[in-house]
Short mmCIF file of C-alpha atoms in Angstrom, two decimals:
data_model
loop_
_atom_site.label_atom_id
_atom_site.label_comp_id
_atom_site.label_asym_id
_atom_site.label_seq_id
_atom_site.Cartn_x
_atom_site.Cartn_y
_atom_site.Cartn_z
CA MET A 12 42.93 30.53 -4.53
CA SER A 13 39.77 32.25 -2.55
CA ALA A 14 36.48 33.38 -4.67
CA GLY A 15 36.84 36.07 -6.64
CA ARG A 16 36.30 39.53 -4.79
CA ALA A 17 34.78 42.51 -6.76
CA THR A 18 36.98 45.57 -7.08
CA PRO A 19 35.51 49.01 -6.79
CA ALA A 20 35.69 49.58 -10.36
CA GLY A 21 33.55 46.40 -10.79
CA ARG A 22 36.24 44.01 -11.79
CA THR A 23 36.89 40.81 -9.99
CA ALA A 24 40.19 41.00 -8.21
CA GLY A 25 42.76 38.39 -8.06
CA ARG A 26 42.24 36.56 -11.90
CA ILE A 27 43.10 37.86 -15.35
CA TYR A 28 41.69 36.80 -19.20
CA VAL A 29 44.89 36.29 -21.58
CA THR A 30 44.53 35.99 -25.37
CA ASP A 31 45.73 35.43 -28.29
CA CYS A 32 44.76 37.29 -30.92
CA GLU A 33 44.58 35.63 -34.70
CA GLY A 34 41.96 33.10 -34.16
CA PRO A 35 40.19 34.01 -30.97
CA LEU A 36 39.85 37.81 -32.00
CA THR A 37 40.28 38.14 -35.43
CA ARG A 38 40.20 36.01 -38.79
CA ASN A 39 43.38 37.03 -40.36
CA ASP A 40 46.70 35.61 -40.95
CA ASN A 41 48.10 39.03 -41.12
CA ALA A 42 51.98 37.97 -42.12
CA GLN A 43 50.60 35.68 -44.55
CA GLU A 44 48.45 38.75 -46.21
CA ILE A 45 51.48 41.31 -46.20
CA ALA A 46 53.52 38.31 -47.80
CA GLU A 47 50.44 38.06 -50.70
CA ARG A 48 49.92 41.35 -51.36
CA PHE A 49 53.84 42.33 -51.81
CA ILE A 50 55.82 39.34 -53.05
CA PRO A 51 54.99 37.35 -56.25
CA GLY A 52 53.25 34.09 -54.84
CA GLY A 53 53.71 35.14 -51.35
CA ALA A 54 50.94 33.18 -49.49
CA GLU A 55 52.43 30.29 -51.18
CA LEU A 56 55.94 30.82 -49.86
CA PHE A 57 54.62 31.74 -46.96
CA ALA A 58 52.82 28.53 -46.50
CA ARG A 59 56.32 26.86 -47.04
CA ILE A 60 58.58 29.06 -44.69
CA SER A 61 55.77 28.17 -42.03
CA ARG A 62 55.72 24.13 -42.67
CA TYR A 63 59.41 24.72 -42.46
CA ASP A 64 59.19 26.87 -38.86
CA ASP A 65 56.73 23.55 -37.80
CA PHE A 66 59.53 21.42 -38.48
CA LEU A 67 62.15 23.47 -36.56
CA ALA A 68 60.23 24.11 -33.70
CA ASP A 69 58.12 20.72 -33.07
CA VAL A 70 60.33 17.97 -34.36
CA LEU A 71 63.78 18.94 -34.44
CA ARG A 72 63.23 21.56 -31.60
CA LYS A 73 66.03 23.85 -32.80
CA PRO A 74 68.01 25.44 -29.70
CA GLY A 75 66.84 28.97 -29.59
CA TYR A 76 63.93 28.70 -31.83
CA ASN A 77 60.26 29.02 -30.81
CA ALA A 78 57.15 28.05 -32.36
CA GLY A 79 56.14 31.39 -34.04
CA ASP A 80 59.33 32.40 -35.62
CA THR A 81 58.21 32.27 -39.16
CA LEU A 82 57.71 36.01 -38.45
CA ARG A 83 61.32 35.91 -38.20
CA LEU A 84 61.97 34.30 -41.58
CA MET A 85 60.09 36.66 -43.40
CA PRO A 86 61.21 39.95 -42.43
CA PRO A 87 64.70 39.47 -44.98
CA PHE A 88 62.01 38.43 -48.07
CA PHE A 89 59.82 41.57 -47.24
CA LYS A 90 63.21 43.37 -47.60
CA ALA A 91 64.36 42.00 -50.65
CA PHE A 92 61.04 43.03 -52.34
CA HIS A 93 61.10 46.85 -50.80
CA VAL A 94 58.36 45.99 -48.53
CA THR A 95 58.55 49.41 -46.27
CA ASP A 96 57.10 50.24 -42.95
CA GLU A 97 54.21 52.62 -44.20
CA ASP A 98 53.30 49.79 -46.71
CA VAL A 99 52.76 47.35 -43.58
CA GLU A 100 51.03 49.70 -41.58
CA LEU A 101 48.55 50.99 -44.33
CA PHE A 102 47.74 47.40 -45.56
CA SER A 103 47.22 46.25 -41.80
CA ALA A 104 44.50 48.68 -41.03
CA GLU A 105 42.72 48.40 -43.89
CA ARG A 106 42.40 44.75 -43.25
CA VAL A 107 41.58 43.48 -39.73
CA LEU A 108 38.90 40.73 -40.17
CA LEU A 109 37.02 40.13 -36.78
CA VAL A 110 35.73 36.89 -35.70
CA PRO A 111 31.98 37.45 -34.95
CA ARG A 112 30.86 39.64 -31.82
CA ALA A 113 35.07 39.24 -30.68
CA LEU A 114 34.83 43.27 -29.97
CA GLU A 115 31.72 42.54 -27.76
CA ALA A 116 33.23 39.42 -26.17
CA LEU A 117 36.84 41.74 -25.41
CA ALA A 118 34.46 44.42 -24.17
CA ALA A 119 32.20 42.62 -21.45
CA VAL A 120 35.65 40.73 -20.45
CA SER A 121 37.12 43.73 -19.86
CA ALA A 122 34.26 45.10 -17.74
CA LEU A 123 35.23 42.07 -15.52
CA MET A 124 38.57 41.72 -15.24
CA PRO A 125 42.22 42.98 -16.66
CA VAL A 126 42.40 41.66 -20.49
CA TYR A 127 45.82 41.32 -22.16
CA ILE A 128 46.45 40.13 -25.66
CA ILE A 129 49.48 38.51 -26.21
CA SER A 130 50.08 37.54 -30.17
CA THR A 131 53.11 36.77 -32.12
CA SER A 132 51.49 38.94 -34.85
CA TYR A 133 53.54 42.21 -35.97
CA THR A 134 52.93 45.42 -34.32
CA PRO A 135 51.31 47.58 -37.15
CA TYR A 136 48.28 44.87 -36.87
CA LEU A 137 47.85 44.71 -33.46
CA ARG A 138 48.32 48.58 -33.28
CA ALA A 139 45.17 48.55 -36.21
CA LEU A 140 43.21 46.19 -33.93
CA CYS A 141 43.51 47.99 -30.83
CA ASP A 142 42.18 51.36 -32.54
CA LEU A 143 39.07 49.34 -33.69
CA ALA A 144 38.35 48.24 -30.48
CA GLY A 145 39.39 50.68 -28.49
CA PHE A 146 41.46 48.38 -26.27
CA PRO A 147 44.70 49.76 -24.68
CA MET A 148 48.09 48.78 -26.45
CA GLY A 149 50.20 49.05 -23.28
CA GLN A 150 47.92 45.31 -22.66
CA VAL A 151 49.44 44.11 -25.99
CA ARG A 152 52.56 42.16 -25.96
CA CYS A 153 53.70 41.07 -29.76
CA THR A 154 56.60 41.31 -32.52
CA GLU A 155 58.38 44.48 -33.08
CA LEU A 156 58.80 44.91 -37.04
CA SER A 157 60.80 47.55 -38.41
CA LEU A 158 61.98 47.13 -41.98
CA ASP A 159 62.87 50.67 -42.61
CA ALA A 160 65.83 50.49 -40.16
CA TRP A 161 68.01 48.07 -42.22
CA GLU A 162 69.74 49.00 -45.75
CA MET A 163 70.21 45.94 -48.23
CA PRO A 164 72.32 45.56 -50.78
CA GLU A 165 70.52 45.24 -53.93
CA GLU A 166 72.67 42.30 -55.22
CA GLU A 167 71.79 40.62 -51.27
CA ALA A 168 68.06 41.65 -52.42
CA GLU A 169 68.56 39.61 -55.79
CA ARG A 170 69.93 36.42 -54.51
CA LEU A 171 67.10 36.84 -51.98
CA ARG A 172 64.43 37.03 -54.88
CA ALA A 173 66.07 34.26 -56.70
CA ALA A 174 65.78 31.58 -53.15
CA ALA A 175 62.03 32.54 -53.00
CA SER A 176 61.58 31.03 -56.51
CA ALA A 177 63.26 28.31 -55.61
CA ALA A 178 61.32 27.36 -52.36
CA LEU A 179 58.09 27.92 -54.45
CA ALA A 180 59.33 25.49 -56.81
CA ARG A 181 59.25 22.64 -53.97
CA PRO A 182 56.18 21.64 -52.58
CA VAL A 183 55.38 21.90 -48.78
CA ILE A 184 57.01 19.90 -46.50
CA GLU A 185 54.72 17.07 -45.33
CA ILE A 186 55.71 16.16 -41.30
CA PRO A 187 54.87 12.28 -41.15
CA ASP A 188 53.37 11.71 -37.27
CA GLY A 189 55.74 11.00 -34.83
CA ALA A 190 58.37 12.44 -37.15
CA ARG A 191 61.91 13.01 -34.61
CA SER A 192 64.38 13.96 -37.06
CA ALA A 193 64.96 14.81 -41.18
CA ASP A 194 65.37 11.38 -41.82
CA ASP A 195 61.77 10.50 -40.94
CA LEU A 196 60.86 13.17 -43.86
CA ALA A 197 60.59 12.53 -47.37
CA PRO A 198 63.63 12.55 -49.82
CA GLN A 199 62.77 15.67 -51.20
CA ASP A 200 61.61 16.97 -47.93
CA ARG A 201 64.72 16.35 -46.78
CA ALA A 202 66.25 18.16 -49.50
CA THR A 203 63.81 21.11 -48.84
CA VAL A 204 64.95 21.53 -45.19
CA ALA A 205 68.73 21.14 -46.40
CA GLU A 206 68.44 24.07 -48.84
CA LEU A 207 66.20 26.19 -46.32
CA ASP A 208 69.16 25.38 -44.13
CA GLY A 209 71.43 26.22 -45.60
CA LEU A 210 70.09 29.64 -46.62
CA PHE A 211 68.62 30.74 -43.22
CA TRP A 212 71.61 29.26 -40.99
CA GLY A 213 74.52 29.68 -43.64
CA TRP A 214 74.35 31.77 -46.69
CA MET A 215 72.54 34.59 -44.55
CA ASP A 216 74.87 34.78 -41.98
CA GLY A 217 77.47 37.87 -41.94
CA ARG A 218 74.54 39.64 -44.19
CA VAL A 219 71.80 41.94 -43.50
CA SER A 220 69.31 39.59 -43.64
CA GLY A 221 71.01 37.26 -40.86
CA ALA A 222 71.45 40.37 -38.91
CA MET A 223 67.55 40.95 -39.34
CA LEU A 224 66.92 37.30 -38.19
CA ALA A 225 68.94 38.19 -35.23
CA ALA A 226 67.06 41.68 -34.02
CA VAL A 227 63.30 40.50 -35.12
CA ARG A 228 62.28 38.23 -31.69
CA PRO A 229 58.94 37.02 -32.65
CA VAL A 230 56.33 36.51 -29.03
CA GLY A 231 55.61 32.96 -29.87
CA GLY A 232 55.94 29.75 -27.74
CA GLY A 233 58.07 30.36 -25.30
CA GLN A 234 58.11 33.93 -25.63
CA LYS A 235 54.35 33.82 -25.10
CA LEU A 236 54.66 32.11 -22.06
CA ALA A 237 57.62 34.34 -20.79
CA ALA A 238 55.17 37.63 -21.84
CA LEU A 239 52.34 35.67 -19.86
CA GLU A 240 54.54 35.24 -16.87
CA GLU A 241 55.77 38.97 -16.72
CA ILE A 242 52.13 40.02 -16.96
CA VAL A 243 51.14 37.40 -14.08
CA ALA A 244 54.30 38.88 -11.94
CA ALA A 245 53.15 42.65 -12.98
CA GLU A 246 49.46 41.89 -11.52
CA GLY A 247 50.14 39.92 -8.43
CA VAL A 248 47.74 37.03 -9.54
CA GLU A 249 48.36 33.24 -8.86
CA GLY A 250 48.66 30.84 -11.92
CA GLY A 251 45.22 29.55 -10.50
CA GLY A 252 43.73 33.27 -11.54
CA VAL A 253 44.78 33.09 -15.20
CA MET A 254 42.09 32.09 -17.76
CA TYR A 255 44.07 31.90 -21.38
CA VAL A 256 42.40 31.15 -24.78
CA GLY A 257 44.98 30.21 -27.76
CA ASP A 258 44.25 28.43 -30.48
CA SER A 259 47.39 27.12 -32.46
CA ILE A 260 50.85 26.08 -31.81
CA THR A 261 52.38 28.93 -30.41
CA ASP A 262 49.78 28.95 -27.45
CA ALA A 263 50.82 25.59 -26.55
CA PRO A 264 53.28 26.54 -23.64
CA PRO A 265 51.37 29.08 -21.75
CA LEU A 266 48.13 26.84 -22.42
CA GLU A 267 50.06 23.73 -20.88
CA ALA A 268 51.29 26.29 -18.07
CA VAL A 269 48.06 27.76 -17.23
CA LYS A 270 46.50 24.03 -17.05
CA ALA A 271 49.49 22.97 -14.29
CA TRP A 272 48.97 26.37 -12.45
CA GLY A 273 44.88 25.41 -12.08
CA GLY A 274 43.56 28.01 -14.18
CA VAL A 275 41.62 28.04 -17.19
CA GLY A 276 43.48 26.63 -20.58
CA LEU A 277 40.91 27.24 -23.70
CA SER A 278 41.18 26.23 -26.74
CA PHE A 279 39.31 28.20 -29.14
CA ASN A 280 38.80 26.57 -32.57
CA GLY A 281 41.94 25.64 -31.83
CA ASN A 282 44.62 23.31 -33.90
CA GLY A 283 46.25 19.82 -32.34
CA TYR A 284 48.72 21.62 -30.97
CA ALA A 285 46.06 23.88 -28.90
CA LEU A 286 43.74 21.06 -28.03
CA ALA A 287 46.49 18.75 -26.56
CA ALA A 288 47.75 21.35 -24.50
CA ALA A 289 44.64 23.26 -23.47
CA GLU A 290 42.34 21.66 -20.52
CA PHE A 291 39.51 23.56 -21.99
CA ALA A 292 38.16 23.62 -25.67
CA ALA A 293 35.21 25.60 -27.22
CA ALA A 294 34.11 25.46 -31.46
CA SER A 295 32.50 28.28 -32.43
CA PRO A 296 31.48 30.67 -35.39
CA ASP A 297 31.77 33.29 -32.79
CA ALA A 298 33.12 34.99 -29.81
CA GLU A 299 30.46 35.04 -27.21
CA VAL A 300 31.29 31.90 -25.66
CA GLN A 301 34.76 33.38 -25.01
CA ALA A 302 32.69 35.87 -22.73
CA GLN A 303 30.30 33.52 -21.62
CA LEU A 304 33.11 30.84 -19.79
CA ALA A 305 35.31 34.44 -19.09
CA ARG A 306 32.25 35.28 -16.46
CA ALA A 307 32.24 31.72 -15.27
CA PHE A 308 35.73 32.43 -14.36
CA ALA A 309 35.30 35.64 -12.84
CA THR A 310 32.31 34.18 -10.86
CA GLY A 311 34.13 30.92 -9.04
CA GLY A 312 37.32 30.23 -11.37
CA ARG A 313 38.61 26.76 -12.96
CA ASP A 314 35.84 25.32 -10.79
CA ALA A 315 33.04 27.38 -12.29
CA VAL A 316 34.44 26.57 -16.05
CA GLU A 317 34.61 23.00 -15.50
CA ALA A 318 30.81 23.44 -14.17
CA ALA A 319 29.54 25.46 -17.13
CA VAL A 320 31.58 23.34 -19.56
CA ARG A 321 29.73 19.92 -18.03
CA ALA A 322 26.19 22.34 -18.01
CA TRP A 323 26.51 23.26 -21.50
CA PRO A 324 23.88 22.27 -23.82
CA ARG A 325 24.32 20.40 -26.97
CA PRO A 326 21.81 20.76 -30.30
CA LYS A 327 19.43 17.55 -30.24
CA LYS A 328 19.59 15.32 -33.19
CA ASP A 329 18.81 16.75 -36.63
CA ALA A 330 18.17 20.08 -35.01
CA ARG A 331 19.89 23.29 -36.49
CA PRO A 332 22.02 24.36 -33.47
CA ARG A 333 20.64 27.57 -31.96
CA GLY A 334 21.77 29.72 -28.72
CA LYS A 335 24.51 28.41 -26.54
CA ALA A 336 24.20 25.22 -28.73
CA ARG A 337 25.94 26.39 -31.48
CA ALA A 338 29.32 26.41 -29.96
CA ALA A 339 30.63 22.94 -29.08
CA VAL A 340 32.60 22.79 -25.68
CA GLY A 341 33.91 20.17 -23.21
CA LEU A 342 36.76 18.73 -21.71
CA VAL A 343 39.89 17.75 -23.76
CA ALA A 344 40.52 14.68 -21.86
CA GLU A 345 36.92 13.46 -22.51
CA GLU A 346 35.87 14.34 -25.98
CA ARG A 347 38.97 14.60 -27.47
CA GLU A 348 37.19 13.61 -30.36
CA ARG A 349 34.20 14.92 -30.78
CA LEU A 350 35.74 18.32 -30.05
CA ALA A 351 39.02 18.01 -32.59
CA ALA A 352 36.35 17.52 -35.07
CA ALA A 353 33.96 20.52 -34.03
CA SER A 354 37.00 22.70 -33.97
CA ALA A 355 38.75 21.87 -37.07
CA ALA A 356 35.58 22.50 -38.65
CA ALA A 357 34.89 25.76 -37.11
CA ARG A 358 38.38 26.75 -38.02
CA ARG A 359 38.19 25.91 -41.61
CA SER A 360 34.41 28.17 -41.28
CA VAL A 361 35.76 30.93 -39.52
CA ARG A 362 39.46 31.60 -41.10
CA GLY A 363 39.49 30.44 -44.39
CA GLU A 364 40.41 26.77 -45.54
CA ARG A 365 43.90 28.39 -46.07
CA VAL A 366 45.12 29.41 -43.16
CA ALA A 367 43.35 25.98 -41.47
CA ARG A 368 45.86 24.47 -43.40
CA LEU A 369 48.97 26.29 -41.94
CA GLY A 370 47.93 24.47 -38.67
#
């Protein structure tokens, strides 16, 4: 691709910036917070369902299942505990927790090139962020949620509430490195997987909860990549003209694709999945590094980002990091261990220990 050309509006033609929401822009795990607010033991229930989601997506590779489908598995529980659309709307609007300097970074990048947000999070939460940031909702792709559209018999709701209690009585599944099937799990974790399999893919079939599973289509994993490809086609840019920022397993497919296209795939305070998929990584207490690397991308594409990353200052030994050195930046293939350690520390610091444990 040729060097970027300034458009009449001052933007760079032929380049776009696409970012995840939770992680790069906000500190929330909105779905977990909804569960915590409206379901007894909801945060721990979410943690258990989230790890089951990791098993289905990353170990079992269940056909038709995507990383991030935790947000598909939770709505039947929300309905069983009588959560309404209004509950979700009001709670989400009150609970947007921003990464420091995220709004400034979002505005700065928007002045350089078209910006899109692709998020697994539910629509009410993204709408709340857009209202806060003055960002157009039309440039967001996220998970539609409508709880009021369903009428669940009380007998079914009671059974789901009992299933939630049973799940809470079990520990969070531990997934060993290299696991490829349920046979690689500890006996108690195999039993948990079997119980949840029976609930979601057996008992729910033919019931309202099963219809909800089929209707809610989270924008995660492969669906994030599909959304990115749709945006790229609509904008008419080449793959090398894409910068994508993500932090978790749901971002791995788009990060891998953008790297293959010759664009910029950036892990920001990412977990192991994001780091494995991205070419570049940044670990920082604030979002300013995203804007600085986006400026390099707008000016000279991927090569300019690599140059900026290689020239990035490192803190002097025993000195408190200041300025740009507050962020640890590098190429994953060359400094994986340093970037993994810095990303894990920043992830815990910015988003909290509980979210960091979710992966």
